[in-house]
Short mmCIF file of N, CA and C in Angstrom, two decimals:
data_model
loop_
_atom_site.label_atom_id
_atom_site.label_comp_id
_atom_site.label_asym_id
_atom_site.label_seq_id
_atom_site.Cartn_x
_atom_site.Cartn_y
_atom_site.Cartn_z
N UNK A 1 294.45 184.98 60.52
CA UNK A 1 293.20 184.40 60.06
C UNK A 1 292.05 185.30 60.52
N UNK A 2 291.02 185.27 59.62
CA UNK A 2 290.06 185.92 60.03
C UNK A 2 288.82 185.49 61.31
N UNK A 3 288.25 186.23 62.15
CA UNK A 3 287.72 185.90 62.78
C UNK A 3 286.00 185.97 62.54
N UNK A 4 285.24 185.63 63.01
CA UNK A 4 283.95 185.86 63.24
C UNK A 4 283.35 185.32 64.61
N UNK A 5 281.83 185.96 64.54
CA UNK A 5 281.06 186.08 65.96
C UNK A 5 280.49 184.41 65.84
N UNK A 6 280.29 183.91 66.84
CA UNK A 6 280.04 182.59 67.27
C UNK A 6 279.19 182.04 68.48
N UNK A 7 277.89 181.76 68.39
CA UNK A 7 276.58 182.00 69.34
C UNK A 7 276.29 180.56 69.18
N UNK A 8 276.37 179.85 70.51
CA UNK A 8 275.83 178.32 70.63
C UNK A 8 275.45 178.49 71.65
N UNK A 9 273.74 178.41 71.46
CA UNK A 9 272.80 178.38 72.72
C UNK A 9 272.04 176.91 72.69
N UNK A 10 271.80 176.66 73.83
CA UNK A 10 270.87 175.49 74.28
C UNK A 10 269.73 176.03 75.37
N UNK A 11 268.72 175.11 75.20
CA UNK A 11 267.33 175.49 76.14
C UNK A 11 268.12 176.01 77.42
N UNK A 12 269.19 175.31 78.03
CA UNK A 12 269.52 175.77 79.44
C UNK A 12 270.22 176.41 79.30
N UNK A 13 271.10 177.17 78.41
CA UNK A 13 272.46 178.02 78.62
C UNK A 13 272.95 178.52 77.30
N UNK A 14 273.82 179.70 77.63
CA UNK A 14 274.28 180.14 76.39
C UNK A 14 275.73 179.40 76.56
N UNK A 15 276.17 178.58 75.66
CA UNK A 15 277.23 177.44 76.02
C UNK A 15 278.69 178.27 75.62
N UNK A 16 278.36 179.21 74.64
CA UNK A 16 279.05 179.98 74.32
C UNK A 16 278.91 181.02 73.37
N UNK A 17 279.61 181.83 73.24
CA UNK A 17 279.76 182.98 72.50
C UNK A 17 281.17 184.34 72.81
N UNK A 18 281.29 184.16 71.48
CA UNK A 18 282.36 184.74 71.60
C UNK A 18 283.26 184.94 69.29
N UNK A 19 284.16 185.54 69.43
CA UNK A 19 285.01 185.11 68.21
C UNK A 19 285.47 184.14 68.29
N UNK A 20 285.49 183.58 66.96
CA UNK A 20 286.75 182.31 66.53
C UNK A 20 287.40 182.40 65.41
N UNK A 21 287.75 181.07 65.00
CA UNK A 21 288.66 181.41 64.00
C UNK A 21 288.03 180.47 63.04
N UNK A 22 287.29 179.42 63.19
CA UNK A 22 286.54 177.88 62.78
C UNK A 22 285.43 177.59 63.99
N UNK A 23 284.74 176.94 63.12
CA UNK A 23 283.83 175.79 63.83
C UNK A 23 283.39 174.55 62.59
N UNK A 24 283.77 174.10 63.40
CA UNK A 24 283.06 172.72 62.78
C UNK A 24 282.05 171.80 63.12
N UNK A 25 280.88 171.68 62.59
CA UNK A 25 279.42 171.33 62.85
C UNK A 25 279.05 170.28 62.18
N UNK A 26 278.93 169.11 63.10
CA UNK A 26 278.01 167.74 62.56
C UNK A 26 277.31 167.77 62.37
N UNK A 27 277.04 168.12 61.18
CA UNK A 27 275.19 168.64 60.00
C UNK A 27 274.67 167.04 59.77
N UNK A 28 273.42 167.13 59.35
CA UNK A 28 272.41 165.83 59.09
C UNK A 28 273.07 165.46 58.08
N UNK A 29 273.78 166.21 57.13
CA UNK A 29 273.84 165.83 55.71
C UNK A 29 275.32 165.64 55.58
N UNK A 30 275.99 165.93 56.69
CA UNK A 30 277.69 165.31 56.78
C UNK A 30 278.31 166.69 57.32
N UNK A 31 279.68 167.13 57.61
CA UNK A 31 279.91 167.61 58.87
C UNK A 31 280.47 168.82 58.17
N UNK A 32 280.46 170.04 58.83
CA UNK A 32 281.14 170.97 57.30
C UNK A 32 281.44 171.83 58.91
N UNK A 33 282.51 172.63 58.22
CA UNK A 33 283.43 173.44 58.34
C UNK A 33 283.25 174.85 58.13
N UNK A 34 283.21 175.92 59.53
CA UNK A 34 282.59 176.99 58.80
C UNK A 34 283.73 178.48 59.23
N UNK A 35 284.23 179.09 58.09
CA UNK A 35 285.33 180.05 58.38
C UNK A 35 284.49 181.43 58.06
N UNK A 36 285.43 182.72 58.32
CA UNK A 36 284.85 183.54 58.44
C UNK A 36 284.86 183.91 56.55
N UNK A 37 283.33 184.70 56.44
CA UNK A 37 282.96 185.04 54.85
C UNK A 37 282.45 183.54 54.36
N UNK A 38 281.93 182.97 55.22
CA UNK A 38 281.08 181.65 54.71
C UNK A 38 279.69 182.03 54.03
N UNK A 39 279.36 181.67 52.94
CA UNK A 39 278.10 181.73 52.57
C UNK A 39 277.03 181.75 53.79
N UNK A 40 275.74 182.28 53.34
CA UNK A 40 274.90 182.05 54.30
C UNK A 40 274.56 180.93 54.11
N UNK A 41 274.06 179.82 55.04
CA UNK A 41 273.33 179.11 55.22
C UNK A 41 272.82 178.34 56.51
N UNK A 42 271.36 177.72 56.48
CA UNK A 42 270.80 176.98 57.23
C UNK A 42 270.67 175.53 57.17
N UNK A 43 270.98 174.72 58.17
CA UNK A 43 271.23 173.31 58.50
C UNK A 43 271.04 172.86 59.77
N UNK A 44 270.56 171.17 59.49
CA UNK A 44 270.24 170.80 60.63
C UNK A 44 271.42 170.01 60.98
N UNK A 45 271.46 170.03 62.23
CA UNK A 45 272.45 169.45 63.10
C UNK A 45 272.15 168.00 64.09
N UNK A 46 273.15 167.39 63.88
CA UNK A 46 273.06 165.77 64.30
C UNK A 46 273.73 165.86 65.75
N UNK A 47 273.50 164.48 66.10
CA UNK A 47 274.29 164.31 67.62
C UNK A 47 275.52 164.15 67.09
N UNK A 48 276.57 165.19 67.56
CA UNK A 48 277.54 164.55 67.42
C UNK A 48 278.49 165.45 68.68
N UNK A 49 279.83 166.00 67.86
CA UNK A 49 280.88 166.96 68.48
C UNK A 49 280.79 167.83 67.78
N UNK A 50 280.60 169.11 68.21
CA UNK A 50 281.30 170.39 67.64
C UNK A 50 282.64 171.21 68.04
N UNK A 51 283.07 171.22 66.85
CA UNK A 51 284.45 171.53 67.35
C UNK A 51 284.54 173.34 67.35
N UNK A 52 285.12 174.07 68.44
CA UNK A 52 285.66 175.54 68.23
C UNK A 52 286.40 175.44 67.81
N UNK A 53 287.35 176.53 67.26
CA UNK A 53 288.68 177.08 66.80
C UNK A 53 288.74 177.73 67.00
N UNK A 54 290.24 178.67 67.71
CA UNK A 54 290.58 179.95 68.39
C UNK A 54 291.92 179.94 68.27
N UNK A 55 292.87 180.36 67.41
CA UNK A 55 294.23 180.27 67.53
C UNK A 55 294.65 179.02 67.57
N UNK A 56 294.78 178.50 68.58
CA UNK A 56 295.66 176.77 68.43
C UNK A 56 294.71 176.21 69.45
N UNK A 57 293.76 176.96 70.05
CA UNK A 57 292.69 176.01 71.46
C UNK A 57 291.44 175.31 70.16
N UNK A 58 291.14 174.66 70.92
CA UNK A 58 289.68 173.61 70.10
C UNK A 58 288.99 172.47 70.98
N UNK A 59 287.97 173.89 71.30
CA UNK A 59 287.07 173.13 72.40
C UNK A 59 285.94 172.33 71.62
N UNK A 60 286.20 171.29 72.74
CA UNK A 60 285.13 170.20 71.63
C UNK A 60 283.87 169.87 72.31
N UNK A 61 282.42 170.47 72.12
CA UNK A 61 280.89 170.25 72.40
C UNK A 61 280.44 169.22 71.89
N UNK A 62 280.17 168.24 72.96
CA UNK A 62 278.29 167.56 72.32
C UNK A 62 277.49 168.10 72.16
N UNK A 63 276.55 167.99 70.70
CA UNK A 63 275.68 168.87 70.55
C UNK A 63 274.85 167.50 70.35
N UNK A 64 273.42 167.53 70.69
CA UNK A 64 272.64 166.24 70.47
C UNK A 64 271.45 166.88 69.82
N UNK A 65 271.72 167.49 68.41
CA UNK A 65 270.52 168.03 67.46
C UNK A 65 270.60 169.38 67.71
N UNK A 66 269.68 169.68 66.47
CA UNK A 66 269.91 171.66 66.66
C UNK A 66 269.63 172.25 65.13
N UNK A 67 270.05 173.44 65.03
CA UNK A 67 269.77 173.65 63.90
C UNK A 67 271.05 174.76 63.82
N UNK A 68 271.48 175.04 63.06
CA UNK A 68 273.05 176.25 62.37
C UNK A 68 272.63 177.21 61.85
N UNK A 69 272.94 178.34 61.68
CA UNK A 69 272.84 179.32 61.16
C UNK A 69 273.68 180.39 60.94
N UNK A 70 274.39 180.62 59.48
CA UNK A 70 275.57 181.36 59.36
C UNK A 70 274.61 182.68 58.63
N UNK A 71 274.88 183.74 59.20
CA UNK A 71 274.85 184.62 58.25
C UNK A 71 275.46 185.83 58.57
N UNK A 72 274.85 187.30 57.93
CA UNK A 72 276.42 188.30 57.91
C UNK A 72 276.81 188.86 59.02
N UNK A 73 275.79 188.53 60.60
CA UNK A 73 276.03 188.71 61.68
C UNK A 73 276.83 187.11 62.25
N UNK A 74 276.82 186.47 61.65
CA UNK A 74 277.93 185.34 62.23
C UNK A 74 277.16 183.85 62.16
N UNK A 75 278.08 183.42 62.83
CA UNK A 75 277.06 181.46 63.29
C UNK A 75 276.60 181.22 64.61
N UNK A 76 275.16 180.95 64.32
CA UNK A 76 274.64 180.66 65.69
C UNK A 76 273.96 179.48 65.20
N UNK A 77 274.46 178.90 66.57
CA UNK A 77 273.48 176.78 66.56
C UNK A 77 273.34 177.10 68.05
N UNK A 78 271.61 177.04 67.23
CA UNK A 78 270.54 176.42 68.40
C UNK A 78 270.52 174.56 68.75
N UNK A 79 271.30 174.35 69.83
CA UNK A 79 271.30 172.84 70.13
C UNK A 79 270.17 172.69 70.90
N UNK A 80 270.09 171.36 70.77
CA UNK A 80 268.71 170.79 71.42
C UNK A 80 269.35 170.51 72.71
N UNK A 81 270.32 170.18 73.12
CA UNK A 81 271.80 170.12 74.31
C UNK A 81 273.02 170.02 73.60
N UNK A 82 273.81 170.82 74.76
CA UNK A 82 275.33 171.05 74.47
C UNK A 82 276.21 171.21 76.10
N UNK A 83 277.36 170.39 75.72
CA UNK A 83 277.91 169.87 76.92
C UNK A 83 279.00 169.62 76.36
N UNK A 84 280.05 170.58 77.41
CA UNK A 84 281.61 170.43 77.02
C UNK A 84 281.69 168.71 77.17
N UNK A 85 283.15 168.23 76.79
CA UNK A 85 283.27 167.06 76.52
C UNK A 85 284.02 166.61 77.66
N UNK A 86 284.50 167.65 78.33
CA UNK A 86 285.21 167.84 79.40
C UNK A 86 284.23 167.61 80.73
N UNK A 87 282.75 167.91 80.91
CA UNK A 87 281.82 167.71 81.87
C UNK A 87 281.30 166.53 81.76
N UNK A 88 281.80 165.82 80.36
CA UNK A 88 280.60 164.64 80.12
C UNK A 88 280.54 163.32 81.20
N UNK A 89 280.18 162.38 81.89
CA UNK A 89 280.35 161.40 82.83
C UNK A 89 280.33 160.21 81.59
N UNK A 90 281.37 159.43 81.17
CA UNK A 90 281.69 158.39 80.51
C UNK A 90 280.96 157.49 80.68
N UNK A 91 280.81 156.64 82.27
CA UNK A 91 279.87 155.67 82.13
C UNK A 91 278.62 156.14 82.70
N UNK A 92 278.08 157.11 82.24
CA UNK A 92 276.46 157.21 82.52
C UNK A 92 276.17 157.80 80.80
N UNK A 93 277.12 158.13 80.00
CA UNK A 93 276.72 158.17 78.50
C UNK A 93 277.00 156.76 77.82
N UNK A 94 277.58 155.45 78.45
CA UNK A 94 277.98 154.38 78.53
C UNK A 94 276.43 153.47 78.54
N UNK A 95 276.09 153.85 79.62
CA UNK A 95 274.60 153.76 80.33
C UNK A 95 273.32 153.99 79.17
N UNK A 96 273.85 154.87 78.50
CA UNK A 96 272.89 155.44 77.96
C UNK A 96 272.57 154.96 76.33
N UNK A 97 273.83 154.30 75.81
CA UNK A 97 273.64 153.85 75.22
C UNK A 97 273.38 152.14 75.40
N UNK A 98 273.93 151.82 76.67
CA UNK A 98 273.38 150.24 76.40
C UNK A 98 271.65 150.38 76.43
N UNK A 99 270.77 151.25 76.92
CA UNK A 99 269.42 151.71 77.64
C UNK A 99 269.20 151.76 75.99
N UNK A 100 269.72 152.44 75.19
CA UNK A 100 268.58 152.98 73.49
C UNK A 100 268.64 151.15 73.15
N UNK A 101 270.25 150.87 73.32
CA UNK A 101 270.14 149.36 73.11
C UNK A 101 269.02 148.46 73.31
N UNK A 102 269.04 148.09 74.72
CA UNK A 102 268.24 147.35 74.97
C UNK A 102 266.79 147.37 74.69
N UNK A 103 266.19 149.67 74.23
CA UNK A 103 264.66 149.74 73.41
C UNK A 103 264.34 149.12 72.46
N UNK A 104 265.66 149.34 71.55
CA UNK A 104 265.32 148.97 70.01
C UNK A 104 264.21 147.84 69.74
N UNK A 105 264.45 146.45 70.46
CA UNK A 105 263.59 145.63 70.90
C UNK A 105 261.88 146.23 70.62
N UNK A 106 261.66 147.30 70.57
CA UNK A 106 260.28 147.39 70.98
C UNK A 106 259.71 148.41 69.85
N UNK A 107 260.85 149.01 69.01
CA UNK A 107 260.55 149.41 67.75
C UNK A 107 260.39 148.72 66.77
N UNK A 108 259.72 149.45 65.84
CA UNK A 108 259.56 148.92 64.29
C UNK A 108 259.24 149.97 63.29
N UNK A 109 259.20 149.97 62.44
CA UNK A 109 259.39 150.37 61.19
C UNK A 109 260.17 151.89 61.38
N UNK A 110 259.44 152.98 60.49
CA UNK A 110 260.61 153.98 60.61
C UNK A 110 260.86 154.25 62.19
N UNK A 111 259.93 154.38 63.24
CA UNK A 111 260.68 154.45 64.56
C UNK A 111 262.11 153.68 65.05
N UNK A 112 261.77 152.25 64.72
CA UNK A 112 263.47 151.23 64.30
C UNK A 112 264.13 152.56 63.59
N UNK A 113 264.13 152.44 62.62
CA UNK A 113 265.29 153.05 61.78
C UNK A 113 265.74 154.69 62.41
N UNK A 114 265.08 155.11 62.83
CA UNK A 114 265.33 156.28 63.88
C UNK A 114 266.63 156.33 64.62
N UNK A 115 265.55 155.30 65.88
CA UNK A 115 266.24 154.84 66.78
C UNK A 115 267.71 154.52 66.38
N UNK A 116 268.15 153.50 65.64
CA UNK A 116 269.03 152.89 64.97
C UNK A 116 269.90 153.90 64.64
N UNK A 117 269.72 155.01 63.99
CA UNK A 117 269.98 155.97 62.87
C UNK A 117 270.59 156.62 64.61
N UNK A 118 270.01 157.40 65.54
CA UNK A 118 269.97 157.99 66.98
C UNK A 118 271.36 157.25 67.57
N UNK A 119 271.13 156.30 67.70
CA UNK A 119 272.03 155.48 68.48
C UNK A 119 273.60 155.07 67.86
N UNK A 120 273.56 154.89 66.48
CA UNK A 120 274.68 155.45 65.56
C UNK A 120 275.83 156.16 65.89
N UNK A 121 274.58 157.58 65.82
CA UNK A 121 274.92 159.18 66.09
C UNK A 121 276.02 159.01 67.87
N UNK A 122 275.40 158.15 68.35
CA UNK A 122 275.70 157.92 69.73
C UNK A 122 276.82 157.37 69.95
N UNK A 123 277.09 156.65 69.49
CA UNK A 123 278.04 155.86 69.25
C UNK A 123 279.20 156.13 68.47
N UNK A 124 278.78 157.12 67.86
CA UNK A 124 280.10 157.79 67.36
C UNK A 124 280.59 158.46 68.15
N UNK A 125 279.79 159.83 68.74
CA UNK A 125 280.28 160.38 69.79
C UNK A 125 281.52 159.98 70.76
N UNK A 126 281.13 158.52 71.33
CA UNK A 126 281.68 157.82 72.33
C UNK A 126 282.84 157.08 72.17
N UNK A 127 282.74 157.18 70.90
CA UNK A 127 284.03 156.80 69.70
C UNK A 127 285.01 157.44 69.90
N UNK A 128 284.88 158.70 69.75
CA UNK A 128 285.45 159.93 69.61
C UNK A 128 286.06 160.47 70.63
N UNK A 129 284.96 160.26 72.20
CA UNK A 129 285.48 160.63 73.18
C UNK A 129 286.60 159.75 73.68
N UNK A 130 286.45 158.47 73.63
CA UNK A 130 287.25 157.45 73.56
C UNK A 130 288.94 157.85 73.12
N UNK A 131 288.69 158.15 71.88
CA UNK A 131 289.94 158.34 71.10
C UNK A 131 290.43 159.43 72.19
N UNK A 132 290.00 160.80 71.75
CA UNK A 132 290.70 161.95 72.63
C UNK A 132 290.93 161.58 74.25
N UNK A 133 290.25 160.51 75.15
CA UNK A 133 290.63 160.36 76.14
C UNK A 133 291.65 159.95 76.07
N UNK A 134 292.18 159.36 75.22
CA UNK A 134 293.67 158.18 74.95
C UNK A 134 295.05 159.30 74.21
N UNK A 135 294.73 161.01 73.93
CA UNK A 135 295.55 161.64 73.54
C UNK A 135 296.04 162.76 74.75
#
């Protein structure tokens, strides 16, 4: 399989970089899949997981927003944060969602639906981590 260059930086760290073989990126507009000789393009990125690909390894990132960028020098996502899934603390992201919980209370109109829309995103995550903790 073919490889390409692969750049995921966050405000605090370069989280990675290196070749792969895949990545897969939780875009705003639904989650796409990016191999090497991918069209160019730009997208925004949701809270979710990003997955690497490297031979048979597939390291899996929280990314909590960001923006993607494939082009003929490779894919780079600028995350707003990114955190192996492996560092994450369960019940203080546990924490964190009962806390957006208990705001919602104090929103309204599109800020509600934000929030709502935010906390979703969150909740999937935790979904997810859930599952893979149990494999």
């Amino acid at each position: 399989m073919a490889t390409f260059h692969f750049d995921l930086v966050s405000p605090e760290k370069l989280a990675f970089s290196g070749e792969v073989d895949q990545v897969d990126v939780p875009g705003m507009e639904g989650d796409f899949g990016v191999l090497a000789g991918h069209a160019p393009i730009v997208a925004a990125v949701r809270p979710g997981i990003l997955t690497i690909t490297t031979g048979d390894t597939h390291q899996k990132i929280i990314v909590l927003g960001g923006l993607a960028e494939m082009s003929e020098k490779g894919l780079t996502v600028l995350a707003d944060v990114a955190t192996s899934t492996a560092e994450i603390d369960h019940a203080m992201f546990a924490e964190m969602i009962a806390d957006m919980e208990a705001k919602l209370a104090e929103k309204e109109g599109s800020e509600l639906d934000h929030a709502l829309e935010r906390l979703d995103h969150f909740k999937s995550i935790q979904q997810e981590l859930q599952t893979t903790a149990l494999h």
